[in-house]
Short mmCIF file of C-alpha atoms in Angstrom, two decimals:
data_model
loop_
_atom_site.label_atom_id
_atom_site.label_comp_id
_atom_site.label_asym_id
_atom_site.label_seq_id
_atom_site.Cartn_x
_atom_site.Cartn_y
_atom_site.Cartn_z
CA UNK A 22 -101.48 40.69 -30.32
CA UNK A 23 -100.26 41.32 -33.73
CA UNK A 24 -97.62 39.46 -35.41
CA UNK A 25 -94.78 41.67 -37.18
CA UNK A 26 -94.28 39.42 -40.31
CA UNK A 27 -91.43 41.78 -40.99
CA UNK A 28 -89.26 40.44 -38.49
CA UNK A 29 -90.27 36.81 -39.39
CA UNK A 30 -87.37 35.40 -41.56
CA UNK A 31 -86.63 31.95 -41.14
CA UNK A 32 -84.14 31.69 -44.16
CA UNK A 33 -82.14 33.85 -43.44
CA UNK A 34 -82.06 32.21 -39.83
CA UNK A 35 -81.49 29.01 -40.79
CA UNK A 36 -78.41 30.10 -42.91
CA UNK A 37 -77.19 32.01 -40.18
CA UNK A 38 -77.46 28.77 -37.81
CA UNK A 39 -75.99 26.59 -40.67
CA UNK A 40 -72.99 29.01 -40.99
CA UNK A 41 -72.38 29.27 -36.59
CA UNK A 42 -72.55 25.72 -37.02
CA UNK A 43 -70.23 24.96 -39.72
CA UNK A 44 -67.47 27.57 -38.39
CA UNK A 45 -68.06 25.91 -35.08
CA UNK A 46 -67.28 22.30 -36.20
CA UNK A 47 -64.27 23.61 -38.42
CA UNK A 48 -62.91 25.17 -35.17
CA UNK A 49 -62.80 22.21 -33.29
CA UNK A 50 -61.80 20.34 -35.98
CA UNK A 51 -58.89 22.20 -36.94
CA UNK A 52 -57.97 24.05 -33.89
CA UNK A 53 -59.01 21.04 -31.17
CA UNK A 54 -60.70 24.20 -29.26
CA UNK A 55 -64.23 25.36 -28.18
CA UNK A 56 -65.78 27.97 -30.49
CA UNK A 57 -66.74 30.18 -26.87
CA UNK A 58 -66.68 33.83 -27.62
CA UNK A 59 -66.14 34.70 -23.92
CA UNK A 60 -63.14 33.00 -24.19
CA UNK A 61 -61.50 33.49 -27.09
CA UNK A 62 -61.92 37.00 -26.09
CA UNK A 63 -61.40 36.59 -21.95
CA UNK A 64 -57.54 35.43 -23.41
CA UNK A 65 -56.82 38.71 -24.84
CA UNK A 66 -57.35 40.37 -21.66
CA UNK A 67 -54.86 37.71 -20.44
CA UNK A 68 -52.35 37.46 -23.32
CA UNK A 69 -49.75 34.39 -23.53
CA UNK A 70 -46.76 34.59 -26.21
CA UNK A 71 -47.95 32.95 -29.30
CA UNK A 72 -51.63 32.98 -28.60
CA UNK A 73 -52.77 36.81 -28.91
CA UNK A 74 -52.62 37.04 -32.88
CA UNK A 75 -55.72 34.58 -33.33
CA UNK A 76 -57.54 35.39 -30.90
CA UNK A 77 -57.69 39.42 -31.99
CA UNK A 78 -57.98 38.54 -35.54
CA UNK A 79 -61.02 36.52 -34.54
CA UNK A 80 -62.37 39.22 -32.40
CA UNK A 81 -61.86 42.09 -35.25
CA UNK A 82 -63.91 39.55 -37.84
CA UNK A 83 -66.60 39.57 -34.95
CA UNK A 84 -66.74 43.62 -35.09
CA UNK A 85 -66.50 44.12 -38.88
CA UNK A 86 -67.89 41.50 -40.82
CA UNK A 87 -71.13 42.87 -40.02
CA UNK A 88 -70.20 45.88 -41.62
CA UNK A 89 -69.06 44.69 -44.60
CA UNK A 90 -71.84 42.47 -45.21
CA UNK A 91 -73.88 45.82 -44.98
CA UNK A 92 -71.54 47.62 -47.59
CA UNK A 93 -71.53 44.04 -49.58
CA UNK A 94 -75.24 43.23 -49.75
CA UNK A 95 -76.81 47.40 -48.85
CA UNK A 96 -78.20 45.87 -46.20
CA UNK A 97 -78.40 48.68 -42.88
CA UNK A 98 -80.97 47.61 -40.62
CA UNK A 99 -81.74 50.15 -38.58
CA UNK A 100 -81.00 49.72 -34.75
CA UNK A 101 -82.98 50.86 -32.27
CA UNK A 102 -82.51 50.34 -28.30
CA UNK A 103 -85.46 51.30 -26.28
CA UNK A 104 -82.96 51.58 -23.02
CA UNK A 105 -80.82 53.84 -20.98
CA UNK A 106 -76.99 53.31 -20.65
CA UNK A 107 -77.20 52.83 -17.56
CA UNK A 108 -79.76 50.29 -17.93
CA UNK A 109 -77.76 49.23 -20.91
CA UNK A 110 -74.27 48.64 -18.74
CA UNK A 111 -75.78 46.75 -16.04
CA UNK A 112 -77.26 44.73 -18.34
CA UNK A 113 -73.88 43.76 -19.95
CA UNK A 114 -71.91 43.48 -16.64
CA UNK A 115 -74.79 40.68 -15.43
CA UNK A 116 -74.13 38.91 -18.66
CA UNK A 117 -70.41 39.20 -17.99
CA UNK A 118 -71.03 38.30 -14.19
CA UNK A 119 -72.95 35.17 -15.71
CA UNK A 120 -70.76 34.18 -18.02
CA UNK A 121 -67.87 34.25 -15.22
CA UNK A 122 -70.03 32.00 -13.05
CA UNK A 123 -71.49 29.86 -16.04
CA UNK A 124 -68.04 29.25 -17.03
CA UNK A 125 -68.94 30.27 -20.49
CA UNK A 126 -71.57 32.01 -22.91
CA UNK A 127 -73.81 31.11 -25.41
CA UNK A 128 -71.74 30.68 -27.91
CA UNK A 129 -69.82 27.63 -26.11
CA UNK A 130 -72.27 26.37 -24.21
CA UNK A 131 -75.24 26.77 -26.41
CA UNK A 132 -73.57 25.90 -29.66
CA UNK A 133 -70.33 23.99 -29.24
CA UNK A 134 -71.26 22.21 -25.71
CA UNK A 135 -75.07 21.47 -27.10
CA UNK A 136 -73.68 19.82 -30.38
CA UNK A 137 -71.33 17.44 -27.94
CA UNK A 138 -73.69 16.73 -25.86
CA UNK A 139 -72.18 17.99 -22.77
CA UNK A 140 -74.85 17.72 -20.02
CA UNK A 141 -73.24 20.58 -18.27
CA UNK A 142 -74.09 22.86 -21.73
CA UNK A 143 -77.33 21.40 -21.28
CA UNK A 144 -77.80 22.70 -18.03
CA UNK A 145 -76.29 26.33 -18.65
CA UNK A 146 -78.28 26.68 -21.64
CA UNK A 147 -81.64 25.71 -20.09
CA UNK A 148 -80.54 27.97 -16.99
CA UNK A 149 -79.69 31.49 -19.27
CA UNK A 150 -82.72 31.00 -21.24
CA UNK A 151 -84.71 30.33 -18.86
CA UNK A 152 -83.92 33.22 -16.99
CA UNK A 153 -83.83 35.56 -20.27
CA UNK A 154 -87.13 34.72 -20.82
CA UNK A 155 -88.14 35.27 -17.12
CA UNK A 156 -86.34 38.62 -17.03
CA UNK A 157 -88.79 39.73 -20.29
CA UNK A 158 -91.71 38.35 -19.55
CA UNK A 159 -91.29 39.99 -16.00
CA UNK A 160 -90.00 43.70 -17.36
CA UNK A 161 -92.74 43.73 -20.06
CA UNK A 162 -96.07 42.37 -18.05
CA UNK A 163 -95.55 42.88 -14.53
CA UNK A 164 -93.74 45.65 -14.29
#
């Protein structure tokens, strides 16, 4: 097996973690509320008076700032996925099926619940990647 030293970049990583974790904290320190993706974006689908404006403005920065950090730093990484769209779909409605049941995603349980030591975070986060890693080791060597 052959290690891609390419992909290897644990800088870069560990300022990405240091910046999800900073935002996180500031969210809950300033807004008293969960930094959980699937629902900060689960309550646009749902709108209440008063609570809509946030929540899309945080969902837009989500969809651009990638883009703009590509413009910014002439960075375009190129992005290649080695599945169907149908493949592709039902992959994203068993994430969204899991999330449902999980009562949350990554992002909330992984990050926010994790760093308050919510058992219950502990528990969904041991359970997705556990099963992630099942689901790829399975796909890739036994199938």
């Amino acid at each position: 097996m052959q290690i891609d030293w390419l992909s290897f970049t644990p800088i870069p990583s560990l300022l990405g973690g240091m910046i999800l974790g900073v935002a996180a904290a500031l969210y809950v320190i300033l807004h008293g509320r969960i930094l959980g993706i699937s629902g900060i974006v689960s309550g646009l689908l749902h709108p209440k008076v008063g609570d809509w404006s946030w929540r899309l403005a945080f969902a837009l920065g989500l969809l651009t700032s990638s883009f703009l950090a590509a413009l910014i730093f002439g960075i375009f990484p190129v992005i290649e996925v080695d599945a169907s769209w149908v493949t592709v779909i039902v992959a994203g409605l068993l994430v969204g099926f899991g999330v449902q049941y999980g009562s949350g995603c990554t992002s909330g349980h992984g990050i926010c619940g994790l760093s308050r030591l919510s058992p219950r975070s502990l528990v969904a986060t041991l359970s997705f990647m556990t099963a992630g890693f099942l689901v790829v080791f399975i796909i890739r060597h036994l199938i």
